[in-house]
Amino acid sequence: MSIFLAGHKGLVGSAILRKLRKKNYKKIITISRKNLDLLDQKAVHSFLKKKKPKVVIIAAAKVGGVYHNNTHGADFIYENLQIQNNLIHGSFKNKVKKVIFLGSSCIYPKKSKQPIKEKYLLTGKLEETNEPYAVAKIAGVKMCEAYNKQYKTKYLSLMPTNTYGPNDNYHTNNSHFFPALIKKAHECKIKKQKIFKVWGSGKPLRELIFVDDIADACIFFMNKNIKDTIINIGTGKDMRIKDYVNFLIKKLKLKVNIKYDNKKPDGVFRKVLDVNLARKYGWKSKISLEKGFDITYKDFEKKYKKNQ
């Protein structure tokens, strides 16, 4: 079974690649951005026609945290729509048997009931700070649904919750909340800083999943016949951002005072996924925050030293 993995160098894509290799998949197709621009429809369609994969996994996307989403909305909606349109329609044109489209839990309404079921999609307004990205991902979900309905294809959308792990983005302004906290905690440790500054009030609740669990879910569902077109991928558990801060302080043995910047936006107050559908099919997350953090922090330390 030949598999084209789009976005193999990103956080999620690199984890999927590691997992595929570990499970001895031999026909894995990857290509760098330099050699294939996923925004170029003609180039994408030609590539799929030439390579003829049986499965396409769409882990390629433009992603970022609250600040970057809020200031670069046009880039987020254009690039994500273009990438997924080219890959989904290109897969259809070239008779790809199965597509796995990776979305995000931010597709759900801002004031969604908790925990969030798949059926809550499009039942309310989105969180304003990442609306362009969310709209693009919703379009991808609905595109897969429409092709399944009209053409009897087998395109599946997996919706992961907040993700962390090796190869994450730790940029000060455009990373997600947990990698941003890891970087701040590390700098408190090595620079012996006494103040740990945290974006927002620390009160919002967030669910986290280790990236290898997402990779495991992709391969699990790739090999299943699935009737549903959208499945949540998460742990089903959440904590306050304050709790994650305290977790890092304990792990890194910091002696600091926490300073919350209440002028910064909190985003959605609570966002935890209902993962009962995934469990019904036989999949659940396996890696604890403790274990996932230890693996992530080793990778972070290497990269941090290299960039100094």
XYZ file of C-alpha atoms in Angstrom:
308
model
C 0.000 0.000 0.000
C 1.645 3.246 -1.138
C 1.004 6.227 1.156
C 1.615 9.881 0.315
C 2.231 11.803 3.525
C 1.830 15.545 2.931
C 3.548 17.692 5.547
C 6.055 15.053 6.726
C 8.397 17.617 8.307
C 5.848 19.228 10.639
C 4.967 18.300 14.208
C 2.215 15.816 13.314
C 3.602 14.740 9.933
C 7.018 13.811 11.326
C 5.350 11.721 14.057
C 3.229 9.899 11.436
C 6.365 9.229 9.377
C 8.173 7.783 12.415
C 5.179 5.594 13.224
C 4.773 4.323 9.637
C 8.456 3.365 9.522
C 8.226 1.699 12.930
C 5.305 -0.384 11.645
C 7.376 -1.367 8.568
C 5.395 0.421 5.872
C 7.740 0.417 2.883
C 5.982 2.522 0.254
C 5.886 5.918 1.980
C 5.948 8.879 -0.406
C 7.232 12.217 0.897
C 8.437 15.363 -0.823
C 9.853 18.664 0.417
C 8.132 22.032 0.008
C 11.017 23.074 -2.246
C 10.169 20.286 -4.705
C 6.373 20.468 -4.484
C 4.404 23.605 -3.680
C 1.108 22.355 -2.256
C -0.474 25.719 -3.134
C 0.064 24.922 -6.841
C -2.919 22.903 -8.067
C -1.363 21.803 -11.345
C 1.841 20.631 -9.649
C -0.070 18.715 -6.946
C -2.350 16.967 -9.449
C 0.635 16.038 -11.670
C 2.510 14.658 -8.661
C -0.436 12.471 -7.594
C -0.920 11.263 -11.174
C 2.739 10.269 -11.370
C 3.056 8.630 -7.931
C -0.384 6.935 -7.811
C -0.665 6.541 -4.008
C -3.437 4.379 -2.555
C -3.670 6.580 0.566
C -3.117 10.309 1.080
C -2.596 11.638 4.624
C -3.000 15.417 4.821
C -0.827 16.616 7.702
C 0.285 19.697 5.757
C -1.203 22.975 7.013
C -0.360 26.503 8.043
C -0.656 26.530 11.844
C 0.065 28.918 14.724
C -1.048 30.170 18.121
C -3.570 32.848 19.149
C -1.345 35.837 18.288
C -0.330 34.585 14.847
C -3.887 33.532 13.939
C -5.168 36.932 15.014
C -2.667 38.920 12.929
C -2.304 36.712 9.811
C -5.889 35.555 9.190
C -5.732 36.026 5.418
C -2.668 33.778 5.150
C -4.306 31.108 7.300
C -7.564 30.917 5.344
C -5.976 31.127 1.874
C -3.112 28.684 2.376
C -5.129 26.041 4.222
C -8.017 26.132 1.744
C -5.602 25.892 -1.174
C -3.562 23.018 0.269
C -6.563 20.870 1.179
C -8.509 21.644 -2.024
C -5.540 20.596 -4.142
C -4.925 17.399 -2.188
C -8.544 16.278 -1.727
C -9.685 17.008 -5.292
C -6.351 15.753 -6.653
C -6.868 12.504 -4.743
C -10.333 12.130 -6.237
C -9.105 12.812 -9.793
C -6.337 10.245 -9.404
C -8.478 7.522 -7.800
C -6.811 7.547 -4.386
C -8.656 4.944 -2.311
C -8.458 6.627 1.085
C -7.787 10.161 2.349
C -7.065 11.041 5.987
C -7.614 14.771 6.510
C -6.262 16.202 9.755
C -8.212 19.121 11.159
C -8.301 20.714 14.590
C -10.606 20.972 17.593
C -10.846 24.736 16.915
C -13.470 23.957 14.243
C -16.106 23.674 16.970
C -18.222 26.587 18.234
C -16.795 28.967 20.839
C -19.615 28.219 23.275
C -19.988 24.547 22.445
C -21.394 22.123 25.021
C -18.627 20.199 26.790
C -17.264 17.659 26.123
C -17.525 18.434 22.394
C -19.207 15.823 20.207
C -18.613 15.642 16.452
C -22.262 16.555 15.830
C -21.761 19.991 17.458
C -19.932 21.226 14.343
C -21.600 24.353 12.867
C -24.038 24.773 15.766
C -22.671 28.164 16.855
C -20.173 30.984 16.353
C -16.444 30.288 16.227
C -13.730 31.760 18.448
C -12.833 35.058 16.745
C -9.057 34.813 17.217
C -8.692 31.738 14.992
C -11.807 31.968 12.825
C -10.027 32.060 9.406
C -8.071 28.882 10.205
C -11.177 27.166 11.620
C -13.304 28.097 8.577
C -10.662 26.579 6.276
C -10.579 23.344 8.290
C -14.392 23.155 8.376
C -14.361 23.472 4.585
C -11.965 20.507 4.446
C -14.256 18.400 6.627
C -17.297 19.293 4.528
C -15.389 18.676 1.295
C -14.533 15.141 2.440
C -18.174 14.588 3.453
C -19.454 15.859 0.107
C -17.117 13.637 -1.934
C -18.106 10.622 0.176
C -21.775 11.351 -0.381
C -21.563 12.114 -4.099
C -18.811 9.757 -5.226
C -18.806 7.041 -2.504
C -15.186 7.810 -1.624
C -13.592 6.886 1.720
C -12.302 10.215 2.979
C -12.018 10.580 6.744
C -11.467 13.722 8.837
C -9.685 13.304 12.160
C -9.972 16.217 14.612
C -7.111 16.267 17.126
C -7.140 18.387 20.244
C -4.172 20.615 21.259
C -1.043 18.727 20.255
C 2.523 18.734 21.563
C 5.669 16.662 21.056
C 9.082 16.509 19.367
C 9.577 18.888 16.431
C 7.109 21.443 17.813
C 7.197 25.178 17.138
C 8.480 27.221 20.102
C 8.400 30.659 18.505
C 7.526 33.330 21.084
C 4.638 34.858 19.097
C 3.217 32.053 16.955
C 3.462 28.860 19.010
C 0.573 27.143 20.791
C 0.099 27.495 24.547
C 2.002 24.412 25.781
C 5.220 24.786 23.731
C 5.168 28.497 24.632
C 4.986 27.557 28.335
C 7.779 24.979 27.935
C 10.070 27.617 26.421
C 9.262 30.152 29.156
C 9.789 27.562 31.896
C 13.132 26.503 30.398
C 14.321 30.114 30.175
C 13.327 30.668 33.805
C 15.486 27.655 34.661
C 18.653 28.485 32.694
C 18.519 32.261 33.216
C 17.508 31.899 36.871
C 14.533 34.200 36.337
C 12.209 34.703 39.296
C 9.074 35.684 37.336
C 7.210 33.191 35.140
C 5.047 35.305 32.777
C 1.891 33.632 31.467
C -0.338 34.867 28.618
C -3.916 35.514 29.855
C -5.556 34.644 33.179
C -4.497 30.993 33.366
C -8.123 30.011 34.034
C -9.114 28.470 30.650
C -9.169 24.675 30.443
C -7.258 22.859 27.739
C -6.915 19.257 26.636
C -3.513 18.039 25.412
C -2.536 15.007 23.360
C 0.981 13.754 22.649
C 1.720 13.756 18.915
C 2.608 10.043 18.752
C -0.954 9.266 19.827
C -2.258 11.210 16.811
C 0.131 9.303 14.542
C -1.149 6.054 16.038
C -4.769 7.157 15.393
C -4.006 7.975 11.735
C -2.621 4.495 11.061
C -5.354 2.795 13.110
C -8.177 4.494 11.160
C -6.339 4.200 7.833
C -6.728 0.436 8.217
C -10.379 0.457 9.292
C -13.593 0.670 7.316
C -15.263 3.703 8.862
C -18.879 4.744 8.353
C -18.420 8.142 10.007
C -16.670 11.007 8.210
C -15.392 12.938 11.252
C -13.813 11.532 14.427
C -12.419 13.400 17.428
C -8.905 12.443 18.530
C -8.069 13.378 22.114
C -7.645 12.160 25.672
C -11.062 13.262 26.911
C -9.393 15.028 29.880
C -8.499 18.684 30.413
C -6.752 20.947 32.940
C -6.535 24.675 33.574
C -3.592 26.470 31.987
C -2.606 27.273 35.606
C -2.302 23.530 36.224
C 0.000 23.102 33.216
C 2.138 25.982 34.528
C 2.369 24.292 37.949
C 3.180 20.973 36.269
C 6.143 22.593 34.452
C 7.338 24.373 37.582
C 7.373 21.041 39.411
C 9.042 19.133 36.540
C 11.808 21.722 36.118
C 12.085 22.379 39.876
C 11.653 26.121 39.438
C 11.482 28.674 42.217
C 9.426 31.407 40.593
C 6.469 33.724 41.040
C 3.783 33.361 38.382
C 2.590 36.576 36.718
C -0.561 36.343 34.602
C -1.007 38.938 31.846
C -4.766 39.560 31.997
C -4.569 42.049 29.113
C -3.895 39.168 26.712
C -6.881 37.203 25.340
C -7.718 33.816 26.870
C -9.404 32.387 23.784
C -12.147 29.781 24.318
C -12.715 29.184 28.043
C -13.023 25.387 27.799
C -12.341 22.954 24.987
C -12.356 19.220 25.704
C -13.327 16.639 23.106
C -15.830 13.832 23.483
C -13.764 10.838 22.299
C -16.435 8.154 22.642
C -16.720 7.628 18.868
C -12.990 6.875 18.522
C -13.235 4.507 21.491
C -16.248 2.794 19.922
C -14.045 1.918 16.947
C -11.350 0.614 19.325
C -8.882 3.505 19.540
C -7.824 5.522 22.600
C -4.818 7.637 23.573
C -2.060 5.823 25.467
C 0.678 8.318 26.366
C 0.465 10.237 29.657
C 1.365 13.922 30.020
C 4.294 12.910 32.231
C 5.792 10.566 29.633
C 4.964 12.803 26.674
C 6.547 15.826 28.342
C 9.794 13.962 29.148
C 10.214 12.986 25.468
C 9.263 16.487 24.286
C 11.575 18.297 26.698
C 14.626 16.273 25.632
C 13.936 17.241 22.012
C 13.358 20.882 23.004
C 16.625 21.104 24.958
C 18.638 19.857 21.954
C 17.041 22.416 19.644
C 17.378 25.238 22.189
C 21.112 24.635 22.650
C 21.601 24.433 18.878
C 19.906 27.831 18.344
C 21.882 29.688 21.003
